Amino acid sequence: MKKEKLPNSKLIYLLAMLSCFLFCFGGFSILFALISYFLAKKSERIYRENQDEYHNIKSVKKGKVIAIIGIVLNLIILGITIWTLATIGWDSWSDEFVRRWNAGVESNSY
């Protein structure tokens, strides 16, 4: 009997990797990590029901671990962002951002 791949195994791995690579963008890639984690849980449940039909549980487990790492990274970045905005405020943060942006533009002008 030919074994099949678990559903969404490549998508789980891709979303988990994206969440780890893009975590520095304010923690918004936590959505990728959460989707990947829940898809991995669903695939593991499918595998437990019919272990003889599927063969790529290792890639799903790797994707799940990477998704957990992505969740942790994104939570750290979200925490830092919330803490920064709570301590200095949005106005001070945005003024500093604009000041540094303008300084960067002026230093790189030709």
Steps between C-alpha positions, in 0.01 A plus 500: 500500500638838396527758777387856441632831629314671777284790384653849521847377598678741264271787598569436869874516444479808273282701739717406796815612318336826392400574857862459611644709218246783522466533878691831503211678325319583822395147583225484239631172364367331812198428281717279277634318804156444652353373174797268454471370856129424473543334160778284649275400791229404251745297289632321808144407595441362150824301526405352839169378357658330195870443559528242225386740226748789547877524506619860547419566864860612564467804272173593671667475841791714379253758375322495834825560691595784267151646542544495879833682459325753273227553760760565771700740282189690400376522859836645605487763226136582577588534869791732424283708267217530751743578783675767291176665397368485858810658652584775250168540320404496136577868436857481633561175313369635170697827539820304560423273203446799269818668629711189433334444164583855390857465629540181299359661186732800535808286558426283195416781257726523198 
